[in-house]
Amino acid sequence: MHRATRMIPLALALVVGVAPAAFAKNHLAQAAGTQQQQRQNQKMTGMQQMLPGGLSVKGQLDHAYSEALNVQSALAMDMEDMAKNHLANVKLIIAHLEQSGAKLDKPMTDRLSAIRSEADKLDSMMGDRNAALKGSAILVSRFVTFYDQMASAMPMGGGGAMARPMKSATELLASAGDSAAMTQSALAGRDFATAVNHARDVDQHLKMAGLALVAQGMTAQSNEVKHVKALQQDSRKLVGAIESRSASATKQAGQMVDRIGTELMLVANATMGGGGGMSHPEHR
C-alpha cells in the first residue's frame, strides 16, 4: 500500500464524508432495494453486506482503514489539523457501521468497538505529537488485525460467497477513478512502471463494477452496464498506451478520470433510486 498515493475521489468522499448516518436515513426507502437485494443480504453476513445508499460494509471498512493510514501519515508530516480531520472520518464511518442495522456477528462487532475505542483514545492525544504518533500506529494495527481475522473467516477459492463483488458498483467506480488519477499522476512524473500498475487496477475495478451492477439487479443491456464495459475496454487501451510509451497516455488517463467521474454519478443515482432509465451522455 503506497501511502504517498492515497487519494479518495471527491464523489466517494461526499458519499461517505457528509454525515453517513443522515445520508442513510434520507435514502431509507431506497435502502431496502429490490426484493432480490433483500434476499441476497439475508444470505450474507459481515463484510459481504450492502448498506443503505449504495454503500457496502467492505467499502466502508476500506475507507476507514485508508483514513486511519492518512491519520498516521499526517501526524508524521506534522499536520495535526489534517490528522484530526482524517480521524473524525474514521470515527464517523465506524459509528455509521454500528448504527446501520447490518447483521454483524459478535466478533466483528467487538472488533469495530475496539477500533472506535482506539480512535477515541487517539483523539484525546492530539496536541502531543509523540503520543499521537504512537496512538495512530496502534489504531492502524487494529485494522491490520481486523483484516487478517476477517480474511481467515472467508472461504477460499473463486466460488460460493466469493462469486459476487463485496463492494457496490458506486464504490468500485470510485476506486476506478482513484486508480485512473494515480495513473495520470505517475505518468506526469514519467513513472511508467507505477502507471501501468494503476491502469491495470482501473481495469479490474471496472470489471468488478460491471459485475456489481448485475448483482444489484441491472441487466446486461442496461445503459449503466454497457457504459462500464466501454470504459473497461478503454482502460485496456490505456494499459497498452502506457506499455508502448505513447505520448498520448497521460491525456488518455485524464480522460478516463473525467469519464469515470461522469459515470459514477449516473450509476450512483441509478442504484440509489434514480432509476436505470436516465439519459446518459454519449461516451467521448
Phi, psi and omega in degrees: 000123184263104185295330183291343184246017178283115177227132179258123181304143182304319182299316179291323179299323178293320180297317186268324191277337183267085177043076182306322182297318179292321179300316181296320180297318181297332184251025186299320181296321180285334186299326180299328178067201179280165177298327178298316180295322179298316180296322179296316181296327180294334181273351186249149177227168174058226188289351182279349189282149172262141183250170176302149174081024178072028179247169177224157176300315181299315180297320179294318179295318178300319180295317179296321178298313179300319180294324177297320177294324177294325175301310181299316180296316181296319178295320179299328180265014175060042177244078187296318181299319178296318179299320179298319179297314179295320180296321177300323178293320176303311182296321181295316181294315180298318178298320178299315179298318182291333183259002188282343184084008178296147180277087181259134178286169186298317178303317180291319178300318180296321181290322176296320179297321179294321178295315180299318179298319180293322178295320178297318178298316181297321179303321181286346182269346182302135186114336175243097189302315182296315179295320181294322178298317178295319179295323179292324178295321178293319179299313178299319181296331176297318178292320179303312180295318180304309182294323179297316181289323178294321180296321182293338181271348182272147179292149177272164176092177185263001184255187175061232186293343183269004185283345181239152180299148179265357176243160177284163178299322179298314181295320181292323175294321177298320177295323177296319178296321177300312181293325177294320177296320178293328176297311180298318180299316179295321179294323178297332177266007179061030177261084187289325180297315178292320181300317182291326177295317178295322180295323176293327175295321177303311181301314182293318179297320179293321177301313181292327177297319178298317178296322180294322179300317179294318179296332180272007171108001180273151179273162179296340181267001180291153180302319183299312181295318179299318182291323178294321177295321178295320177297321180296320177300318180289331178293327178289325175296324178296318177302315179297321180296321180291315181297330179268004180058039180296140179292342182266001186299318181297318179295320179298319180296318178297320178295324177297319178302312181297315184290321177294322178299319177296313181292328178303313181295319181293317179293320178300315179297317183293318184275347178252015175118356180286342177090149182276358184266012180296150175283137181247138174292149178294145177291140179284000000 
